[in-house]
Coordinates of C-alpha atoms in Angstrom, one line a residue:
Chain P
M25 CA 0.0 0.0 0.0
K26 CA 1.4 3.4 -1.0
K27 CA 2.1 5.8 1.8
I28 CA 0.8 9.4 2.0
A29 CA 2.0 12.1 4.5
V30 CA -0.8 14.5 5.5
V31 CA 0.4 17.8 6.9
E32 CA -2.6 19.7 8.4
D33 CA -3.1 21.5 11.6
N34 CA -6.9 21.4 11.8
P35 CA -8.0 18.2 13.4
D36 CA -11.3 18.1 11.6
N37 CA -9.6 18.4 8.2
R38 CA -7.2 15.6 9.2
L39 CA -10.2 13.5 10.2
L40 CA -11.9 14.1 6.9
V41 CA -8.8 13.3 4.9
R42 CA -8.3 10.2 6.9
A43 CA -11.8 9.0 6.2
L44 CA -11.4 9.6 2.5
L45 CA -8.0 8.0 2.1
E46 CA -7.4 5.3 4.8
D47 CA -9.0 2.5 2.8
H48 CA -6.7 3.2 -0.2
Y49 CA -3.4 4.4 1.4
E50 CA -1.2 4.1 4.5
L51 CA -1.3 7.5 6.2
A52 CA 1.2 9.4 8.3
E53 CA -0.2 12.6 9.9
Y54 CA 1.6 15.7 11.0
D55 CA 0.0 18.7 12.6
C56 CA 2.8 21.3 11.9
G57 CA 5.6 22.0 9.5
A58 CA 8.4 21.2 12.0
A59 CA 6.9 17.8 12.7
A60 CA 6.6 17.1 9.0
L61 CA 10.2 18.1 8.3
R62 CA 11.3 15.7 11.0
G63 CA 9.1 12.8 10.0
I64 CA 8.9 12.9 6.2
P65 CA 12.6 12.3 5.4
A66 CA 12.6 9.3 7.8
D67 CA 9.2 8.0 6.8
R68 CA 9.7 8.4 3.0
P69 CA 6.1 8.6 1.9
D70 CA 5.1 8.3 -1.7
L71 CA 3.2 11.6 -1.7
V72 CA 2.5 14.5 0.6
L73 CA -0.7 16.4 1.1
L74 CA 0.5 19.8 2.5
D75 CA -1.7 22.5 4.0
I76 CA -0.5 26.0 3.3
S77 CA -1.7 27.9 6.4
L78 CA 0.2 26.1 9.1
P79 CA 1.3 27.6 12.4
E80 CA 4.8 29.0 12.7
M81 CA 6.0 27.7 9.3
D82 CA 3.7 27.8 6.3
G83 CA 3.3 25.2 3.7
T84 CA 5.4 26.9 1.0
E85 CA 8.4 27.0 3.4
V86 CA 7.8 23.4 4.3
L87 CA 7.8 22.6 0.6
R88 CA 11.0 24.6 0.0
R89 CA 12.8 22.7 2.7
L90 CA 11.5 19.3 1.4
R91 CA 12.7 20.1 -2.1
H92 CA 16.2 20.6 -0.7
E93 CA 16.3 17.1 0.7
P94 CA 18.2 15.0 -1.9
A95 CA 16.6 11.8 -0.5
L96 CA 13.1 13.2 -1.3
D97 CA 13.9 14.0 -4.9
G98 CA 10.8 13.6 -7.0
L99 CA 8.4 13.4 -4.1
P100 CA 5.0 14.6 -5.3
V101 CA 3.5 17.3 -3.1
I102 CA -0.1 18.5 -3.3
A103 CA -1.2 21.8 -1.8
L104 CA -4.3 21.2 0.1
T105 CA -5.5 24.7 1.0
A106 CA -8.4 27.0 1.8
H107 CA -6.6 29.7 -0.2
A108 CA -8.9 29.6 -3.2
M109 CA -8.8 33.1 -4.7
S110 CA -8.3 33.7 -8.4
G111 CA -4.6 33.2 -9.2
D112 CA -3.9 31.0 -6.1
R113 CA -3.6 27.8 -8.2
A114 CA -1.1 29.2 -10.6
R115 CA 0.8 30.8 -7.6
Y116 CA 1.2 27.5 -5.8
L117 CA 2.1 25.4 -8.8
A118 CA 4.7 28.1 -9.7
V119 CA 6.5 27.6 -6.3
G120 CA 6.8 23.9 -6.9
F121 CA 3.6 22.1 -5.8
D122 CA 2.6 19.3 -8.2
E123 CA -1.1 19.8 -7.7
Y124 CA -3.5 22.2 -5.9
I125 CA -6.7 21.1 -4.2
T126 CA -9.0 23.5 -2.3
K127 CA -10.6 23.0 1.1
P128 CA -13.3 22.3 2.0
I129 CA -12.9 19.2 0.0
L130 CA -16.3 19.2 -1.9
D131 CA -15.3 16.6 -4.5
E132 CA -13.4 13.7 -3.0
E133 CA -13.0 12.1 -6.4
L134 CA -11.0 15.1 -7.5
L135 CA -8.6 14.5 -4.7
L136 CA -8.4 10.7 -5.3
T137 CA -7.9 11.2 -9.0
A138 CA -5.1 13.8 -8.4
I139 CA -3.3 11.5 -6.0
A140 CA -3.7 8.4 -8.3
R141 CA -2.4 10.4 -11.3
L142 CA 0.7 11.7 -9.4
L143 CA 1.5 8.3 -8.0
E144 CA 1.2 6.7 -11.4
K145 CA 3.3 9.4 -13.0
G146 CA 6.1 8.7 -10.6
P147 CA 8.8 11.1 -9.5
R148 CA 8.7 14.7 -10.8
S149 CA 10.9 15.4 -13.7
Chain G
M28 CA -20.2 33.3 -3.1
P29 CA -18.9 30.2 -4.9
I30 CA -20.3 29.1 -8.2
R31 CA -22.5 26.1 -7.8
K32 CA -23.6 23.5 -10.4
V33 CA -27.2 22.8 -11.3
L34 CA -28.5 19.9 -13.5
L35 CA -31.7 20.6 -15.3
L36 CA -33.7 17.4 -15.9
D37 CA -35.8 17.8 -19.1
C38 CA -34.2 21.1 -20.0
D39 CA -36.2 24.1 -20.7
E40 CA -34.3 26.8 -22.5
T41 CA -36.0 29.6 -20.6
V42 CA -35.1 28.0 -17.3
R43 CA -31.5 27.5 -18.5
A44 CA -31.2 31.1 -19.6
S45 CA -32.6 32.3 -16.3
L46 CA -30.2 30.3 -14.2
E47 CA -27.2 31.3 -16.3
Q48 CA -27.8 35.0 -15.6
G49 CA -25.8 36.4 -12.8
S50 CA -23.1 33.8 -13.1
S51 CA -23.9 32.1 -9.8
W52 CA -24.9 28.8 -11.4
E53 CA -23.1 26.6 -13.8
V54 CA -25.9 24.9 -15.7
F55 CA -26.0 21.3 -17.2
C56 CA -28.9 19.8 -19.0
A57 CA -29.9 16.1 -19.4
G58 CA -32.8 13.9 -20.3
P59 CA -34.0 11.3 -17.8
V60 CA -31.9 8.5 -19.4
E61 CA -28.6 10.3 -19.4
A62 CA -29.1 12.2 -16.1
P63 CA -27.3 9.7 -13.9
A64 CA -24.2 9.7 -16.2
V65 CA -24.2 13.5 -16.4
G66 CA -24.7 13.7 -12.6
E67 CA -21.7 11.4 -12.1
A68 CA -19.5 13.4 -14.5
E69 CA -20.5 16.9 -13.4
K70 CA -21.4 16.3 -9.7
P71 CA -24.1 19.0 -9.5
D72 CA -25.1 20.6 -6.2
V73 CA -28.7 20.8 -7.2
V74 CA -31.0 19.0 -9.7
L75 CA -34.0 20.9 -10.9
I76 CA -36.8 18.8 -12.3
D77 CA -39.9 20.0 -14.0
A78 CA -42.6 17.9 -12.3
E79 CA -45.3 18.4 -14.9
R80 CA -43.0 17.4 -17.8
C81 CA -42.3 14.2 -15.9
G82 CA -46.0 13.5 -15.4
S83 CA -46.8 10.1 -13.9
D84 CA -43.2 9.1 -14.4
L85 CA -41.9 11.6 -11.7
D86 CA -41.4 9.0 -8.9
A87 CA -39.5 6.7 -11.3
R88 CA -37.3 9.5 -12.5
L89 CA -36.5 10.6 -9.0
A90 CA -35.6 7.0 -8.1
R91 CA -33.4 6.7 -11.2
C92 CA -31.6 10.0 -10.2
R93 CA -31.0 8.9 -6.7
A94 CA -29.7 5.5 -7.9
G95 CA -26.8 7.2 -9.8
R96 CA -23.5 7.7 -7.9
G97 CA -23.3 11.3 -8.8
L98 CA -26.9 12.1 -7.7
N99 CA -27.0 10.5 -4.3
R100 CA -28.8 12.0 -1.3
A101 CA -26.0 14.5 -0.8
V102 CA -27.4 16.3 -3.9
L103 CA -30.5 18.5 -3.4
I104 CA -33.4 17.8 -5.8
V105 CA -35.8 20.7 -6.3
L106 CA -39.0 20.3 -8.3
S107 CA -40.6 23.1 -10.3
T108 CA -44.3 22.4 -10.0
A109 CA -47.7 24.0 -10.6
A110 CA -49.2 22.1 -7.8
E111 CA -48.5 22.0 -4.1
L112 CA -46.6 18.8 -3.4
P113 CA -46.4 18.0 0.3
G114 CA -43.0 17.2 1.7
V115 CA -41.3 18.2 -1.5
I116 CA -38.7 21.0 -2.0
G117 CA -40.3 22.9 -4.8
I118 CA -40.6 26.2 -6.6
R119 CA -44.1 27.0 -7.7
K120 CA -44.9 27.8 -11.3
P121 CA -45.2 30.0 -13.2
L122 CA -41.4 30.5 -12.7
D123 CA -40.1 34.0 -12.4
P124 CA -36.9 34.1 -14.5
Q125 CA -35.5 37.0 -12.5
A126 CA -36.2 35.3 -9.2
L127 CA -35.3 31.7 -10.1
P128 CA -31.5 31.8 -9.5
H129 CA -32.1 33.3 -6.0
Q130 CA -34.9 30.8 -5.3
V131 CA -32.8 27.8 -6.2
R132 CA -29.9 29.2 -4.1
E133 CA -32.2 29.7 -1.1
H134 CA -33.3 26.1 -1.3
F135 CA -29.7 25.0 -1.6
R136 CA -28.7 27.0 1.4
A137 CA -31.6 25.8 3.5
A138 CA -30.8 22.2 2.8
R139 CA -27.1 22.5 2.9
F140 CA -26.5 21.2 6.4
D141 CA -28.6 18.1 5.6
T142 CA -27.0 17.4 2.2
Q143 CA -23.5 17.9 3.5
L144 CA -24.0 15.8 6.6
A145 CA -25.5 13.1 4.3
R146 CA -22.4 13.2 2.2
L147 CA -20.2 12.8 5.3
E148 CA -22.3 9.9 6.4
D149 CA -21.8 8.3 3.0
I150 CA -18.0 8.8 3.4
G151 CA -17.6 7.5 7.0
G152 CA -20.8 6.5 8.6
R153 CA -22.9 8.0 11.4
D154 CA -20.1 7.8 14.0
F155 CA -17.8 9.8 11.6
V156 CA -20.5 12.5 11.3
V157 CA -20.8 12.8 15.1
E158 CA -17.0 13.0 15.4
M159 CA -16.8 15.7 12.7
I160 CA -19.5 17.7 14.4
D161 CA -17.9 17.4 17.9
L162 CA -14.6 18.4 16.5
F163 CA -16.0 21.5 14.8
L164 CA -18.0 22.5 17.9
Q165 CA -14.8 22.2 19.9
V166 CA -12.4 23.9 17.5
A167 CA -14.6 26.7 16.1
P168 CA -15.0 28.5 19.5
Q169 CA -11.3 28.5 19.9
R170 CA -10.9 30.1 16.5
L171 CA -13.5 32.7 17.4
D172 CA -11.6 33.4 20.6
D173 CA -8.3 33.8 18.6
A174 CA -10.1 36.3 16.4
R175 CA -11.5 38.2 19.3
R176 CA -8.0 38.4 20.9
G177 CA -6.6 39.6 17.7
E178 CA -9.3 42.2 17.5
Q179 CA -8.5 43.5 21.0
A180 CA -4.8 43.5 20.3
G181 CA -5.3 45.2 16.9
D182 CA -3.6 42.1 15.3
L183 CA -5.2 41.8 11.9
E184 CA -2.9 38.9 10.9
A185 CA -4.1 36.8 13.8
I186 CA -7.8 37.6 12.9
A187 CA -7.1 36.6 9.2
K188 CA -5.5 33.3 10.3
A189 CA -8.3 32.4 12.7
A190 CA -10.9 33.2 10.1
H191 CA -9.0 31.2 7.4
S192 CA -9.0 28.2 9.6
L193 CA -12.7 28.5 10.5
K194 CA -13.6 28.9 6.8
S195 CA -12.6 25.4 5.8
S196 CA -13.8 23.7 9.0
A197 CA -17.3 25.3 8.5
G198 CA -17.4 24.2 4.9
N199 CA -16.8 20.6 5.8
L200 CA -20.1 20.6 7.6
G201 CA -22.2 22.7 5.3
A202 CA -22.2 25.7 7.6
D203 CA -22.2 28.0 4.6
A204 CA -23.1 31.2 6.5
V205 CA -20.1 30.7 8.8
Q206 CA -17.9 29.8 5.8
E207 CA -18.8 32.9 3.8
L208 CA -18.5 35.3 6.7
A209 CA -15.2 33.8 7.8
E210 CA -14.0 34.3 4.2
Q211 CA -15.1 38.0 4.3
V212 CA -13.4 38.5 7.6
E213 CA -10.2 36.9 6.3
Q214 CA -10.2 39.1 3.2
L215 CA -10.8 42.3 5.1
A216 CA -8.3 41.6 7.8
S217 CA -5.7 40.7 5.1
A218 CA -6.5 44.0 3.4
C219 CA -6.0 45.8 6.7
A220 CA -9.6 47.1 6.7
A221 CA -9.6 47.2 10.5
E222 CA -12.8 49.2 10.9
A223 CA -14.8 46.9 8.8
V224 CA -13.7 43.7 10.6
S225 CA -15.4 44.2 13.9
P226 CA -19.0 44.3 12.7
L227 CA -18.4 41.3 10.5
L228 CA -16.9 39.4 13.5
R229 CA -20.1 40.0 15.4
R230 CA -22.1 38.5 12.4
L231 CA -19.7 35.6 12.3
E232 CA -20.2 34.9 16.0
Q233 CA -24.0 35.0 15.4
A234 CA -23.8 32.7 12.4
F235 CA -21.7 30.2 14.4
A236 CA -24.3 30.3 17.3
E237 CA -27.0 29.5 14.7
S238 CA -25.0 26.7 13.1
K239 CA -24.2 25.3 16.5
V240 CA -27.9 24.8 17.2
R241 CA -28.4 23.0 13.8
L242 CA -25.4 20.8 14.3
E243 CA -26.2 19.9 17.9
S244 CA -29.7 18.9 16.7
A245 CA -28.3 16.8 13.9
R246 CA -25.8 15.2 16.2
G247 CA -28.4 14.1 18.7
P248 CA -27.9 13.8 22.5
K249 CA -24.5 12.8 23.9
P250 CA -24.4 9.4 25.6

């Protein structure tokens, strides 16, 4: 079973993501960026779902640091965010996210399809 | 206000044109046979059915709609009808093209808690719904406290962060009024419009109090 790291500070959002994904993937959950940066390099997930508005260190900084880990080269990272204004999608893809999904998650198939596509595609080029 | 999707069963061009005005609805049309497939592909928020066009086939068409994966009970079905149909969410004919988009949206908003909670139940069962409600009712007051503390301290960034967090949590449970007000508070606080934030925060607190009553009722008594 593929492993997904979920980095999300809101416990209700973590619970929802868990309910959507736990039958399909092994999950590792982190409630802040610092915990994710400690856990992900050791845990080596196949994909990361990363919230943007995290306490202390936001998701784009977490992404930047993950991208500097040679061992995590090619790791697909999806921005899972309530930042859903015009232009946000392009902004987050431009800083290196592989996909952008908005919260609240109103279409679980969109999330599942994006995850499946990125896992199938393999490491980023 | 996010754009929502509406599926018209037995499309009437006048109705379609009416709903497309104002850009609040994205409209799809389908006949009764293709409706389940269109529903699965487009995942509408609302299905609008002309009751009279269906005639005696109405019950069968409703059943066929509900049987499709995309049109399960998390999707609101509204009937346009010339007659009073007890227990049915309906809009009386003759339809007013100017009022129709608003009427459909009002029905959608009124049923939003029920449809979203039904969707959550489909995802994780009744216990999961209760857990989601309990978490929201535990976390949301903390976020409102964070926003109030930010207000007292003149810390607009803290207000924006608290409102941002509340926005997605409220959306998970169909608390649309809370979600929309939290979004407005976040935008105003981010834009440093300090004087406009306080009145909206009071409205947000009121909207949360109202959603709490609905959610506690949906949750049922604690053991």
